[in-house]
mmCIF file of C-alpha atoms in Angstrom:
data_model
loop_
_atom_site.group_PDB
_atom_site.id
_atom_site.type_symbol
_atom_site.label_atom_id
_atom_site.label_comp_id
_atom_site.label_asym_id
_atom_site.label_seq_id
_atom_site.Cartn_x
_atom_site.Cartn_y
_atom_site.Cartn_z
ATOM 1 C CA PHE A 1 0.000 0.000 0.000
ATOM 2 C CA THR A 2 1.419 3.406 -0.940
ATOM 3 C CA ASP A 3 -1.574 5.630 -0.222
ATOM 4 C CA MET A 4 -2.248 5.411 3.495
ATOM 5 C CA VAL A 5 -5.156 7.873 3.366
ATOM 6 C CA PHE A 6 -7.194 6.414 0.518
ATOM 7 C CA GLU A 7 -10.422 4.695 1.576
ATOM 8 C CA LEU A 8 -11.852 1.829 -0.420
ATOM 9 C CA PRO A 9 -15.363 2.608 -1.740
ATOM 10 C CA MET A 10 -16.875 -0.373 0.035
ATOM 11 C CA ASP A 11 -20.479 0.733 -0.474
ATOM 12 C CA LYS A 12 -19.923 0.426 -4.230
ATOM 13 C CA TYR A 13 -19.090 -3.248 -3.764
ATOM 14 C CA ARG A 14 -22.012 -4.308 -1.604
ATOM 15 C CA ASP A 15 -23.543 -6.433 -4.392
ATOM 16 C CA TYR A 16 -20.246 -7.952 -5.580
ATOM 17 C CA ASN A 17 -18.008 -10.733 -4.304
ATOM 18 C CA PHE A 18 -14.845 -10.284 -6.363
ATOM 19 C CA ILE A 19 -13.152 -6.940 -7.113
ATOM 20 C CA LEU A 20 -10.147 -6.764 -9.444
ATOM 21 C CA HIS A 21 -8.305 -4.045 -11.303
ATOM 22 C CA GLY A 22 -9.566 -4.186 -14.891
ATOM 23 C CA TRP A 23 -11.903 -3.010 -17.624
ATOM 24 C CA ASP A 24 -15.181 -4.551 -18.801
ATOM 25 C CA GLU A 25 -14.545 -3.470 -22.397
ATOM 26 C CA LEU A 26 -11.174 -5.211 -22.597
ATOM 27 C CA VAL A 27 -12.382 -8.416 -20.970
ATOM 28 C CA TYR A 28 -15.873 -9.021 -22.338
ATOM 29 C CA ASN A 29 -15.738 -7.278 -25.717
ATOM 30 C CA GLN A 30 -12.080 -7.432 -26.750
ATOM 31 C CA ARG A 31 -11.251 -10.715 -24.973
ATOM 32 C CA ASN A 32 -7.861 -9.238 -24.093
ATOM 33 C CA TRP A 33 -5.634 -11.363 -21.865
ATOM 34 C CA ILE A 34 -4.487 -8.278 -19.930
ATOM 35 C CA GLY A 35 -8.008 -6.872 -19.529
ATOM 36 C CA LEU A 36 -7.769 -7.469 -15.778
ATOM 37 C CA ASN A 37 -5.016 -8.032 -13.233
ATOM 38 C CA THR A 38 -4.931 -10.732 -10.569
ATOM 39 C CA GLY A 39 -1.902 -9.385 -8.701
ATOM 40 C CA SER A 40 -4.069 -8.044 -5.887
ATOM 41 C CA PHE A 41 -7.815 -8.209 -5.437
ATOM 42 C CA LEU A 42 -10.657 -8.133 -2.918
ATOM 43 C CA ILE A 43 -12.770 -11.244 -2.444
ATOM 44 C CA ARG A 44 -15.685 -11.929 -0.132
ATOM 45 C CA ASN A 45 -15.500 -14.854 2.267
ATOM 46 C CA CYS A 46 -18.514 -16.807 1.002
ATOM 47 C CA GLN A 47 -19.527 -19.952 -0.891
ATOM 48 C CA TRP A 48 -19.612 -18.128 -4.233
ATOM 49 C CA SER A 49 -15.928 -17.282 -3.818
ATOM 50 C CA LEU A 50 -15.046 -20.890 -3.047
ATOM 51 C CA ASP A 51 -16.945 -21.967 -6.158
ATOM 52 C CA ILE A 52 -15.141 -19.582 -8.501
ATOM 53 C CA MET A 53 -11.798 -20.634 -7.028
ATOM 54 C CA ASP A 54 -12.681 -24.251 -7.774
ATOM 55 C CA ALA A 55 -13.610 -23.316 -11.349
ATOM 56 C CA TRP A 56 -10.444 -21.240 -11.754
ATOM 57 C CA ALA A 57 -7.916 -23.733 -10.376
ATOM 58 C CA PRO A 58 -7.914 -26.664 -12.888
ATOM 59 C CA MET A 59 -5.552 -24.916 -15.341
ATOM 60 C CA GLY A 60 -2.951 -24.472 -12.615
ATOM 61 C CA PRO A 61 -1.163 -27.827 -12.099
ATOM 62 C CA LYS A 62 2.385 -27.800 -13.491
ATOM 63 C CA GLY A 63 3.249 -29.921 -16.482
ATOM 64 C CA LYS A 64 1.133 -31.099 -19.392
ATOM 65 C CA ILE A 65 -2.148 -29.662 -18.083
ATOM 66 C CA ARG A 66 -0.746 -26.157 -17.727
ATOM 67 C CA GLU A 67 1.060 -26.297 -21.069
ATOM 68 C CA GLU A 68 -2.020 -27.468 -22.983
ATOM 69 C CA ALA A 69 -4.182 -24.908 -21.183
ATOM 70 C CA GLY A 70 -1.701 -22.209 -22.191
ATOM 71 C CA THR A 71 -2.005 -23.122 -25.862
ATOM 72 C CA MET A 72 -5.796 -23.024 -25.599
ATOM 73 C CA LEU A 73 -5.733 -19.635 -23.862
ATOM 74 C CA SER A 74 -3.433 -18.153 -26.511
ATOM 75 C CA LYS A 75 -5.832 -19.258 -29.249
ATOM 76 C CA ASN A 76 -8.828 -17.696 -27.529
ATOM 77 C CA LEU A 77 -7.490 -14.489 -25.983
ATOM 78 C CA ALA A 78 -6.375 -11.434 -27.928
ATOM 79 C CA GLY A 79 -2.688 -10.595 -27.831
ATOM 80 C CA ARG A 80 -1.611 -13.496 -25.648
ATOM 81 C CA PRO A 81 1.788 -15.059 -26.483
ATOM 82 C CA ASP A 82 2.021 -18.847 -26.523
ATOM 83 C CA PHE A 83 3.216 -19.922 -23.068
ATOM 84 C CA GLU A 84 1.895 -22.053 -20.241
ATOM 85 C CA ALA A 85 -1.353 -21.103 -18.526
ATOM 86 C CA ASP A 86 -1.300 -18.237 -16.031
ATOM 87 C CA ASP A 87 -3.877 -17.240 -13.443
ATOM 88 C CA GLN A 88 -4.727 -13.933 -15.140
ATOM 89 C CA SER A 89 -5.492 -15.416 -18.568
ATOM 90 C CA ALA A 90 -7.377 -18.292 -16.980
ATOM 91 C CA LEU A 91 -9.676 -15.898 -15.127
ATOM 92 C CA VAL A 92 -10.317 -13.795 -18.246
ATOM 93 C CA TYR A 93 -11.224 -16.971 -20.147
ATOM 94 C CA LEU A 94 -13.475 -18.133 -17.312
ATOM 95 C CA LEU A 95 -15.374 -14.827 -17.214
ATOM 96 C CA ILE A 96 -15.805 -14.841 -20.995
ATOM 97 C CA THR A 97 -16.920 -18.447 -21.408
ATOM 98 C CA GLN A 98 -19.031 -18.614 -18.233
ATOM 99 C CA LYS A 99 -20.170 -15.012 -18.081
ATOM 100 C CA SER A 100 -23.724 -15.774 -16.994
ATOM 101 C CA GLN A 101 -22.461 -17.763 -14.024
ATOM 102 C CA TRP A 102 -19.846 -15.349 -12.647
ATOM 103 C CA ALA A 103 -19.848 -11.872 -14.186
ATOM 104 C CA ASP A 104 -22.698 -10.331 -12.185
ATOM 105 C CA LYS A 105 -20.691 -10.736 -8.956
ATOM 106 C CA VAL A 106 -17.356 -9.547 -10.396
ATOM 107 C CA TYR A 107 -16.493 -5.834 -10.365
ATOM 108 C CA LEU A 108 -13.651 -4.666 -12.593
ATOM 109 C CA GLU A 109 -12.293 -1.512 -10.971
ATOM 110 C CA SER A 110 -10.325 1.157 -12.825
ATOM 111 C CA SER A 111 -11.101 4.351 -10.911
ATOM 112 C CA TYR A 112 -8.090 3.866 -8.619
ATOM 113 C CA TYR A 113 -4.933 1.726 -8.553
ATOM 114 C CA LEU A 114 -5.797 -1.559 -6.887
ATOM 115 C CA HIS A 115 -2.877 -2.706 -9.009
ATOM 116 C CA GLY A 116 -0.305 0.009 -9.777
ATOM 117 C CA TYR A 117 2.523 -1.147 -12.050
ATOM 118 C CA TRP A 118 5.715 -0.190 -10.228
ATOM 119 C CA VAL A 119 7.809 0.472 -13.334
ATOM 120 C CA ILE A 120 5.672 3.479 -14.311
ATOM 121 C CA LEU A 121 5.234 4.782 -10.760
ATOM 122 C CA VAL A 122 8.267 4.579 -8.491
ATOM 123 C CA GLU A 123 10.408 7.109 -10.333
ATOM 124 C CA LYS A 124 7.561 9.620 -10.205
ATOM 125 C CA TYR A 125 7.117 9.630 -6.423
ATOM 126 C CA GLU A 126 8.959 12.927 -5.928
ATOM 127 C CA GLU A 127 6.799 14.557 -8.606
ATOM 128 C CA MET A 128 3.674 13.192 -6.898
ATOM 129 C CA ILE A 129 4.813 14.666 -3.587
ATOM 130 C CA GLN A 130 5.289 18.072 -5.217
ATOM 131 C CA LYS A 131 2.002 18.149 -7.140
ATOM 132 C CA TYR A 132 -0.524 15.985 -5.318
ATOM 133 C CA HIS A 133 -1.474 14.511 -1.956
ATOM 134 C CA PRO A 134 -2.426 11.173 -0.373
ATOM 135 C CA GLY A 135 -6.033 10.034 -0.585
ATOM 136 C CA LEU A 136 -6.373 9.989 -4.394
ATOM 137 C CA GLY A 137 -5.488 6.332 -4.908
ATOM 138 C CA ASP A 138 -4.932 6.662 -8.662
ATOM 139 C CA ASP A 139 -1.954 7.472 -10.897
ATOM 140 C CA ARG A 140 -1.466 10.747 -8.998
ATOM 141 C CA TRP A 141 -0.908 8.879 -5.714
ATOM 142 C CA PRO A 142 -1.324 5.083 -6.123
ATOM 143 C CA PHE A 143 -3.258 3.091 -3.544
ATOM 144 C CA VAL A 144 -1.165 -0.001 -4.356
ATOM 145 C CA THR A 145 2.239 -0.162 -6.017
ATOM 146 C CA HIS A 146 2.516 -3.718 -7.312
ATOM 147 C CA PHE A 147 5.962 -5.179 -7.948
ATOM 148 C CA VAL A 148 4.905 -7.625 -10.621
ATOM 149 C CA GLY A 149 7.857 -9.392 -12.254
ATOM 150 C CA CYS A 150 10.111 -8.913 -9.221
ATOM 151 C CA LYS A 151 11.167 -12.256 -7.773
ATOM 152 C CA PRO A 152 14.128 -11.554 -5.477
ATOM 153 C CA CYS A 153 14.028 -15.119 -4.093
ATOM 154 C CA SER A 154 14.014 -16.718 -7.550
ATOM 155 C CA LYS A 155 16.498 -16.962 -10.413
ATOM 156 C CA PHE A 156 13.828 -16.231 -12.992
ATOM 157 C CA GLY A 157 12.531 -12.730 -12.257
ATOM 158 C CA ASP A 158 11.749 -10.345 -15.098
ATOM 159 C CA TYR A 159 13.855 -7.568 -13.544
ATOM 160 C CA PRO A 160 17.275 -7.460 -11.854
ATOM 161 C CA VAL A 161 17.058 -8.152 -8.127
ATOM 162 C CA GLN A 162 19.094 -5.038 -7.269
ATOM 163 C CA ARG A 163 16.656 -2.804 -9.140
ATOM 164 C CA CYS A 164 13.634 -4.426 -7.507
ATOM 165 C CA VAL A 165 15.035 -4.086 -3.989
ATOM 166 C CA LYS A 166 16.000 -0.451 -4.577
ATOM 167 C CA GLU A 167 12.551 0.476 -5.891
ATOM 168 C CA MET A 168 10.785 -1.502 -3.153
ATOM 169 C CA GLU A 169 12.672 0.564 -0.594
ATOM 170 C CA ARG A 170 11.566 3.753 -2.343
ATOM 171 C CA ALA A 171 7.942 2.556 -2.297
ATOM 172 C CA PHE A 172 8.183 1.639 1.394
ATOM 173 C CA ASN A 173 9.659 5.016 2.324
ATOM 174 C CA PHE A 174 7.055 6.820 0.209
ATOM 175 C CA ALA A 175 4.303 5.123 2.213
ATOM 176 C CA ASP A 176 6.190 5.301 5.509
ATOM 177 C CA ASN A 177 6.507 9.086 5.254
ATOM 178 C CA GLN A 178 2.734 9.305 5.514
ATOM 179 C CA ILE A 179 2.910 7.516 8.866
ATOM 180 C CA LEU A 180 6.051 9.226 10.153
ATOM 181 C CA GLN A 181 4.558 12.678 9.573
ATOM 182 C CA MET A 182 2.087 11.964 12.367
ATOM 183 C CA TYR A 183 4.991 12.141 14.785
ATOM 184 C CA GLY A 184 6.914 14.946 13.118
ATOM 185 C CA PHE A 185 9.417 12.929 11.088
ATOM 186 C CA ARG A 186 10.175 12.095 7.452
ATOM 187 C CA HIS A 187 12.807 10.075 5.606
ATOM 188 C CA LYS A 188 15.755 12.212 4.526
ATOM 189 C CA SER A 189 15.084 10.935 1.020
ATOM 190 C CA LEU A 190 13.149 8.066 -0.522
ATOM 191 C CA GLU A 191 16.480 6.329 -1.083
ATOM 192 C CA GLU A 192 17.383 5.869 2.589
ATOM 193 C CA ALA A 193 15.994 4.625 5.875
ATOM 194 C CA LYS A 194 17.335 7.548 7.942
ATOM 195 C CA VAL A 195 14.737 10.051 9.104
ATOM 196 C CA LYS A 196 14.764 13.719 10.065
ATOM 197 C CA ARG A 197 12.534 15.886 12.203
ATOM 198 C CA ILE A 198 10.187 18.113 10.203
ATOM 199 C CA ARG A 199 8.480 19.825 13.110
ATOM 200 C CA ASN A 200 8.806 20.118 16.840
ATOM 201 C CA ASP A 201 5.460 19.569 18.482
ATOM 202 C CA THR A 202 4.665 20.052 22.113
ATOM 203 C CA THR A 203 5.647 17.671 24.875
ATOM 204 C CA ARG A 204 2.387 15.830 24.105
ATOM 205 C CA PRO A 205 2.654 15.130 20.351
ATOM 206 C CA LEU A 206 0.012 12.400 20.265
ATOM 207 C CA GLU A 207 -2.630 14.952 21.178
ATOM 208 C CA LYS A 208 -1.897 17.047 18.103
ATOM 209 C CA GLN A 209 -3.781 16.302 14.883
ATOM 210 C CA ASP A 210 -1.516 15.490 11.951
ATOM 211 C CA ASP A 211 -1.872 16.960 8.467
ATOM 212 C CA LEU A 212 -3.345 13.778 6.942
ATOM 213 C CA ASN A 213 -5.779 13.103 9.773
ATOM 214 C CA LEU A 214 -4.300 9.647 10.348
ATOM 215 C CA LEU A 215 -3.486 9.955 14.037
ATOM 216 C CA HIS A 216 -7.092 10.500 15.130
ATOM 217 C CA PRO A 217 -9.198 9.468 12.105
ATOM 218 C CA ALA A 218 -12.947 9.665 12.032
ATOM 219 C CA ILE A 219 -14.450 6.196 11.546
ATOM 220 C CA LYS A 220 -16.433 6.473 8.321
ATOM 221 C CA THR A 221 -17.334 2.824 7.750
ATOM 222 C CA SER A 222 -20.525 1.825 9.496
ATOM 223 C CA PRO A 223 -20.852 -1.512 11.368
ATOM 224 C CA ALA A 224 -23.393 -2.594 8.749
ATOM 225 C CA ASN A 225 -20.827 -2.087 5.976
ATOM 226 C CA ILE A 226 -18.198 -4.066 7.874
ATOM 227 C CA ALA A 227 -20.605 -6.959 8.310
ATOM 228 C CA ARG A 228 -21.344 -7.109 4.593
ATOM 229 C CA ILE A 229 -17.755 -7.331 3.419
#
């Protein structure tokens, strides 16, 4: 999470069980394999969710099943290269071919960054700090910065480990600054863990309201909303 102020629009999701970053047009009309992203999502704890997981899983086992499923997905989804099955393509295919069974409970969200691609975001953090503010959740101040392709514990990542670790630290410090400011501190830069004092509050700093209203937030989500999700 890199926007510590943004609030999920939970009321919008009251009639849905599965919320992913994506676009209806790309998935249902263009059948595009990158029409949604499964890197991070919201899912309701209910029987419907267990059922869609069961329907989604069969293309996953390594070996012949996954390889044959990958060929089938490439033939049926626009723009997909020929490689073994992946969870994202499998879900797109499932929603297309079994739309009447699943689509009415799936919400494809694009109004904020439930999945923010790190490559296009992390080098813009300083610009975001200058121009915008937390709470937007979109490309101006991403709710989630997702490090897709970074596999620091594996030999087969899409990006060099050193680059991933460096940018992950920048993302952490970008988010951490929003918490540190409550207590009058900030990282000296997004590149380092060291912090500096940015204000000198009274001898009772926890009684002072911070700029982002994080220290003493007003609870906006009603008990009824919590029970539904």
